[in-house]
Short mmCIF file of C-alpha atoms in Angstrom, two decimals:
data_model
loop_
_atom_site.label_atom_id
_atom_site.label_comp_id
_atom_site.label_asym_id
_atom_site.label_seq_id
_atom_site.Cartn_x
_atom_site.Cartn_y
_atom_site.Cartn_z
CA UNK A 178 -84.03 170.73 -74.87
CA UNK A 179 -83.12 167.99 -77.37
CA UNK A 180 -80.95 165.12 -76.13
CA UNK A 181 -79.69 161.98 -77.89
CA UNK A 182 -79.68 158.45 -76.51
CA UNK A 183 -76.81 157.48 -78.87
CA UNK A 184 -75.11 160.82 -79.39
CA UNK A 185 -72.14 159.24 -81.20
CA UNK A 186 -74.40 158.65 -84.23
CA UNK A 187 -74.49 162.42 -84.79
CA UNK A 188 -70.78 162.37 -85.63
CA UNK A 189 -71.46 159.85 -88.39
CA UNK A 190 -73.50 162.35 -90.43
CA UNK A 191 -70.57 164.28 -92.03
CA UNK A 192 -68.74 161.03 -92.78
CA UNK A 193 -71.79 159.36 -94.31
CA UNK A 194 -72.71 162.46 -96.34
CA UNK A 195 -69.17 162.62 -97.78
CA UNK A 196 -69.24 158.89 -98.49
CA UNK A 197 -72.59 159.26 -100.24
CA UNK A 198 -71.27 162.06 -102.45
CA UNK A 199 -68.17 160.04 -103.38
CA UNK A 200 -70.16 156.90 -104.14
CA UNK A 201 -72.69 158.91 -106.13
CA UNK A 202 -69.90 160.48 -108.21
CA UNK A 203 -68.07 157.20 -108.63
CA UNK A 204 -71.24 155.39 -109.62
CA UNK A 205 -72.04 157.97 -112.27
CA UNK A 206 -68.58 157.95 -113.80
CA UNK A 207 -68.12 154.18 -113.73
CA UNK A 208 -71.63 152.98 -114.44
CA UNK A 209 -73.69 155.68 -116.09
CA UNK A 210 -71.09 157.11 -118.50
CA UNK A 211 -69.67 153.71 -119.38
CA UNK A 212 -73.15 152.60 -120.35
CA UNK A 213 -72.91 155.00 -123.32
CA UNK A 214 -69.39 154.08 -124.35
CA UNK A 215 -70.54 151.99 -127.29
CA UNK A 216 -73.28 154.39 -128.36
CA UNK A 217 -72.85 157.23 -130.81
CA UNK A 218 -70.47 159.85 -129.25
CA UNK A 219 -73.05 162.61 -129.56
CA UNK A 220 -75.51 160.58 -127.44
CA UNK A 221 -73.13 160.61 -124.50
CA UNK A 222 -72.73 164.37 -124.68
CA UNK A 223 -76.45 164.93 -124.93
CA UNK A 224 -77.24 162.55 -122.04
CA UNK A 225 -74.62 164.11 -119.80
CA UNK A 226 -76.07 167.56 -120.18
CA UNK A 227 -79.75 166.63 -119.98
CA UNK A 228 -79.24 164.45 -116.89
CA UNK A 229 -77.21 166.94 -114.87
CA UNK A 230 -80.14 168.41 -112.90
CA UNK A 231 -81.57 164.98 -112.31
CA UNK A 232 -78.24 163.70 -110.92
CA UNK A 233 -78.05 166.66 -108.54
CA UNK A 234 -81.60 166.07 -107.30
CA UNK A 235 -80.81 162.40 -106.77
CA UNK A 236 -77.72 163.30 -104.77
CA UNK A 237 -79.70 165.68 -102.55
CA UNK A 238 -82.27 162.96 -101.84
CA UNK A 239 -79.51 160.48 -100.96
CA UNK A 240 -77.86 162.96 -98.59
CA UNK A 241 -81.19 163.66 -96.87
CA UNK A 242 -81.90 159.95 -96.43
CA UNK A 243 -78.45 159.30 -94.95
CA UNK A 244 -78.82 162.26 -92.57
CA UNK A 245 -82.26 161.15 -91.41
CA UNK A 246 -81.06 157.58 -90.84
CA UNK A 247 -78.16 158.86 -88.73
CA UNK A 248 -80.54 160.99 -86.66
CA UNK A 249 -82.83 158.03 -86.10
CA UNK A 250 -79.86 155.98 -84.87
CA UNK A 251 -79.02 158.79 -82.45
CA UNK A 252 -82.52 158.38 -80.94
CA UNK A 253 -83.31 162.03 -80.18
CA UNK A 254 -85.64 162.91 -77.32
CA UNK A 255 -86.72 166.13 -75.67
CA UNK A 256 -86.58 167.21 -72.06
CA UNK A 257 -89.26 169.60 -70.97
CA UNK A 258 -89.13 171.53 -67.74
CA UNK A 259 -92.50 172.02 -66.11
CA UNK A 260 -92.99 174.47 -63.27
CA UNK A 261 -96.03 174.08 -61.10
CA UNK A 262 -97.29 176.17 -58.20
CA UNK A 263 -98.95 174.16 -55.46
CA UNK A 264 -100.62 174.79 -52.17
CA UNK A 265 -98.21 172.90 -49.91
CA UNK A 266 -100.41 172.66 -46.83
CA UNK A 267 -103.41 171.47 -48.80
CA UNK A 268 -101.33 168.89 -50.64
CA UNK A 269 -99.84 167.52 -47.42
CA UNK A 270 -103.30 167.09 -45.95
CA UNK A 271 -104.47 165.23 -49.06
CA UNK A 272 -101.43 162.95 -49.01
CA UNK A 273 -101.93 162.03 -45.37
CA UNK A 274 -105.58 161.18 -46.01
CA UNK A 275 -104.91 158.70 -48.82
CA UNK A 276 -101.35 157.55 -48.03
CA UNK A 277 -100.83 153.79 -47.90
CA UNK A 278 -97.84 151.58 -47.17
CA UNK A 279 -95.79 151.06 -50.31
CA UNK A 280 -93.49 148.46 -51.80
CA UNK A 281 -91.27 148.74 -54.88
CA UNK A 282 -90.14 145.59 -56.68
CA UNK A 283 -86.91 145.79 -58.68
CA UNK A 284 -86.01 142.83 -60.88
CA UNK A 285 -82.82 142.17 -62.81
CA UNK A 286 -83.53 141.54 -66.52
CA UNK A 287 -79.91 141.33 -67.69
CA UNK A 288 -78.84 138.75 -70.26
CA UNK A 289 -77.94 136.15 -67.64
CA UNK A 290 -81.60 136.04 -66.59
CA UNK A 291 -82.19 134.24 -69.88
CA UNK A 292 -80.52 131.18 -68.33
CA UNK A 293 -82.29 128.39 -66.49
CA UNK A 294 -82.74 127.09 -62.96
CA UNK A 295 -84.54 123.93 -61.87
CA UNK A 296 -88.14 124.75 -62.64
CA UNK A 297 -87.72 126.90 -65.74
CA UNK A 298 -86.07 129.86 -67.41
CA UNK A 299 -85.06 132.45 -64.79
CA UNK A 300 -86.75 135.46 -66.41
CA UNK A 301 -90.00 133.55 -67.01
CA UNK A 302 -90.10 132.13 -63.49
CA UNK A 303 -89.39 135.57 -62.05
CA UNK A 304 -92.23 137.12 -64.10
CA UNK A 305 -94.68 134.54 -62.76
CA UNK A 306 -93.49 134.93 -59.18
CA UNK A 307 -93.59 138.75 -59.28
CA UNK A 308 -97.06 138.71 -60.86
CA UNK A 309 -98.29 136.32 -58.19
CA UNK A 310 -96.82 138.57 -55.49
CA UNK A 311 -98.51 141.68 -56.89
CA UNK A 312 -101.87 139.91 -57.15
CA UNK A 313 -101.64 138.85 -53.49
CA UNK A 314 -100.63 142.26 -52.14
CA UNK A 315 -103.12 143.54 -49.56
CA UNK A 316 -105.51 146.16 -50.91
CA UNK A 317 -104.08 148.78 -48.57
CA UNK A 318 -100.68 148.60 -50.32
CA UNK A 319 -99.45 150.76 -53.16
CA UNK A 320 -96.74 149.27 -55.36
CA UNK A 321 -94.12 150.34 -57.88
CA UNK A 322 -92.00 148.33 -60.27
CA UNK A 323 -88.53 148.61 -61.83
CA UNK A 324 -86.82 146.34 -64.36
CA UNK A 325 -83.09 146.92 -64.73
CA UNK A 326 -79.97 145.67 -66.47
CA UNK A 327 -77.11 148.11 -67.17
CA UNK A 328 -79.86 150.75 -67.31
CA UNK A 329 -83.49 151.11 -66.29
CA UNK A 330 -85.57 149.05 -68.71
CA UNK A 331 -89.00 149.69 -67.14
CA UNK A 332 -90.15 152.07 -64.42
CA UNK A 333 -93.66 152.21 -62.97
CA UNK A 334 -94.08 154.78 -60.16
CA UNK A 335 -95.85 153.72 -56.98
CA UNK A 336 -99.55 153.31 -57.70
CA UNK A 337 -102.70 151.63 -56.40
CA UNK A 338 -103.34 150.33 -59.93
CA UNK A 339 -101.74 146.92 -59.60
CA UNK A 340 -102.96 145.86 -63.05
CA UNK A 341 -100.64 148.44 -64.59
CA UNK A 342 -97.67 146.70 -62.97
CA UNK A 343 -98.83 143.28 -64.15
CA UNK A 344 -99.04 144.48 -67.75
CA UNK A 345 -95.44 145.72 -67.61
CA UNK A 346 -94.13 142.52 -66.00
CA UNK A 347 -95.61 140.39 -68.81
CA UNK A 348 -93.54 142.21 -71.45
CA UNK A 349 -90.10 141.75 -69.82
CA UNK A 350 -87.19 140.24 -71.74
CA UNK A 351 -83.61 139.44 -70.72
CA UNK A 352 -80.73 141.47 -72.20
CA UNK A 353 -77.80 143.69 -71.16
CA UNK A 354 -75.43 143.85 -68.21
CA UNK A 355 -76.00 144.38 -64.47
CA UNK A 356 -75.74 147.62 -62.50
CA UNK A 357 -77.26 148.25 -59.07
CA UNK A 358 -76.92 152.04 -58.82
CA UNK A 359 -79.76 152.98 -61.16
CA UNK A 360 -82.48 150.76 -59.67
CA UNK A 361 -81.50 151.56 -56.09
CA UNK A 362 -81.60 155.31 -56.78
CA UNK A 363 -84.95 154.93 -58.52
CA UNK A 364 -86.40 153.01 -55.59
CA UNK A 365 -85.14 155.67 -53.22
CA UNK A 366 -86.75 158.49 -55.22
CA UNK A 367 -90.07 156.63 -55.16
CA UNK A 368 -90.14 155.80 -51.46
CA UNK A 369 -88.40 158.75 -49.84
CA UNK A 370 -91.54 160.97 -49.82
CA UNK A 371 -93.43 158.27 -47.90
CA UNK A 372 -90.84 158.24 -45.16
CA UNK A 373 -91.20 162.01 -44.70
CA UNK A 374 -94.72 161.19 -43.44
CA UNK A 375 -93.52 158.17 -41.46
CA UNK A 376 -95.37 155.74 -43.74
CA UNK A 377 -94.05 152.18 -43.92
CA UNK A 378 -92.27 151.29 -47.13
CA UNK A 379 -90.31 148.32 -48.43
CA UNK A 380 -88.21 147.31 -51.41
CA UNK A 381 -87.69 143.89 -52.96
CA UNK A 382 -84.53 143.57 -55.03
CA UNK A 383 -84.09 140.51 -57.26
CA UNK A 384 -80.89 139.73 -59.17
CA UNK A 385 -78.81 136.84 -60.47
CA UNK A 386 -75.52 138.67 -60.94
CA UNK A 387 -72.83 140.83 -59.40
CA UNK A 388 -72.91 144.58 -60.09
CA UNK A 389 -70.51 146.27 -62.48
CA UNK A 390 -70.75 149.36 -60.23
CA UNK A 391 -69.61 148.50 -56.67
CA UNK A 392 -69.87 152.20 -55.79
CA UNK A 393 -73.63 151.65 -55.45
CA UNK A 394 -72.96 150.85 -51.77
CA UNK A 395 -72.77 154.57 -51.00
CA UNK A 396 -76.55 154.77 -51.56
CA UNK A 397 -77.31 152.25 -48.81
CA UNK A 398 -76.55 154.73 -46.02
CA UNK A 399 -79.54 156.80 -47.08
CA UNK A 400 -81.75 153.69 -47.04
CA UNK A 401 -80.57 152.99 -43.53
CA UNK A 402 -81.16 156.56 -42.35
CA UNK A 403 -84.65 156.65 -43.82
CA UNK A 404 -85.45 153.15 -42.53
CA UNK A 405 -86.30 151.68 -45.91
CA UNK A 406 -85.61 147.93 -45.67
CA UNK A 407 -84.54 146.09 -48.81
CA UNK A 408 -85.48 142.43 -49.11
CA UNK A 409 -82.97 140.90 -51.50
CA UNK A 410 -83.37 137.71 -53.53
CA UNK A 411 -80.34 136.20 -55.24
CA UNK A 412 -81.15 133.71 -58.00
CA UNK A 413 -78.33 131.20 -58.16
CA UNK A 414 -76.19 128.83 -56.12
CA UNK A 415 -75.77 129.36 -52.41
CA UNK A 416 -72.00 129.37 -52.99
CA UNK A 417 -72.05 132.29 -55.42
CA UNK A 418 -70.52 135.66 -54.49
CA UNK A 419 -73.89 137.19 -55.28
CA UNK A 420 -75.23 135.75 -52.04
CA UNK A 421 -72.77 137.83 -50.01
CA UNK A 422 -73.49 140.93 -52.09
CA UNK A 423 -77.24 140.74 -51.64
CA UNK A 424 -76.85 139.84 -47.97
CA UNK A 425 -74.81 143.00 -47.48
CA UNK A 426 -77.62 145.11 -48.97
CA UNK A 427 -80.25 143.46 -46.78
CA UNK A 428 -78.22 143.77 -43.57
CA UNK A 429 -77.25 147.37 -44.30
CA UNK A 430 -80.87 148.43 -44.81
CA UNK A 431 -82.61 146.25 -42.22
CA UNK A 432 -84.17 143.82 -44.69
CA UNK A 433 -83.84 140.09 -45.27
CA UNK A 434 -81.83 138.09 -47.80
CA UNK A 435 -83.05 135.02 -49.68
CA UNK A 436 -81.26 132.69 -52.07
CA UNK A 437 -83.26 130.98 -54.80
CA UNK A 438 -81.55 128.01 -56.40
CA UNK A 439 -84.82 126.72 -57.86
CA UNK A 440 -88.16 128.10 -59.03
CA UNK A 441 -89.76 126.88 -55.79
CA UNK A 442 -87.15 128.76 -53.77
CA UNK A 443 -88.05 131.95 -55.61
CA UNK A 444 -91.76 131.48 -54.86
CA UNK A 445 -90.92 130.85 -51.21
CA UNK A 446 -88.73 133.97 -50.98
CA UNK A 447 -91.57 136.16 -52.22
CA UNK A 448 -94.09 134.39 -49.99
CA UNK A 449 -91.99 135.09 -46.89
CA UNK A 450 -91.37 138.66 -48.02
CA UNK A 451 -95.11 139.21 -48.37
CA UNK A 452 -95.66 137.91 -44.84
CA UNK A 453 -93.04 140.28 -43.42
CA UNK A 454 -94.20 143.43 -45.19
CA UNK A 455 -97.85 142.69 -44.45
CA UNK A 456 -97.24 142.82 -40.71
CA UNK A 457 -98.55 146.08 -39.20
CA UNK A 458 -95.51 148.34 -38.86
CA UNK A 459 -97.04 151.81 -39.16
#
C-alpha cells in the first residue's frame, strides 16, 4: 500500500499542471511569436508550423517534471504486510534463555533543545551524556533509543548492540515541537513484551519542554499496571512547569524525577539513574 508523508502535495499536481500549460502558452505567444514580428511575414508562418510538434513535446516534458516534483514533495512510502508462522513454544523458550533487563532512552530533540544551559548547548550536552550512559551500561543490559519532537525522529529497537545506539545519538539535531504521546507509546511497545516474562525494564525520558498533547497521560496507567518505571529528566529551571509535568510521569509510573539546570546536573541525573537501574530487581 502506498502512503504519503505530505499528502497535501498530491492536490498541487492539477493546479501546477494547469499553471504550466498556461505559462507555456503565454510564453510562446508573448516571447516566441513576438521574436519574429520584425522578420519577413512568411518566416513567422513557417516557424509556427514547423515548431508545433516541438512545442507540444516541450509542454509534455514540463508537465512530467512538475508532476514528479509534486510527488517527491508528497514523500511517498509503501507499507508492506508480512505474515509469519512461528512455533510459539519454541520461541518463548529461546526468549527466556537470552532475555536481559532492558532500558529505553527517549530524548527530546525539539527546536528548544538548540538553546543553551550552563555548560553548553542543550542538545550537544544531552548527546554526550546519553552516549556516556550507554557506554557505561552493564553488559547484561539491552537498550533501545528514541529521539522525538512533534514526531518520532529516530527509533532504535531494544538491542544488545550498544554501538548502534551510539551511532544514532551522534547524528541528532534540534528541530520541531514537543509531543509526549508518540515516544511514550513507542517505549511501551518496546518494553511490554519483556514484562510478559517478568523481566526488569526501565525508561529514561529527557525533555526541556511542555507537551502539546496533554492527553498523553492516559498512557501512564498502562506503565503503572505493567510496572515499567520512567525516570524523567527535565532540562531547565527548577521553577518551570516542566518540573511538575515530568514529576507527575515519574510518580505515576514508579520512577524518579530529576531537574537539570546545568550540564553537570544532567550528568548527575544519568549517573543516579544508572545506579538505580543497575540494582538487581529481577
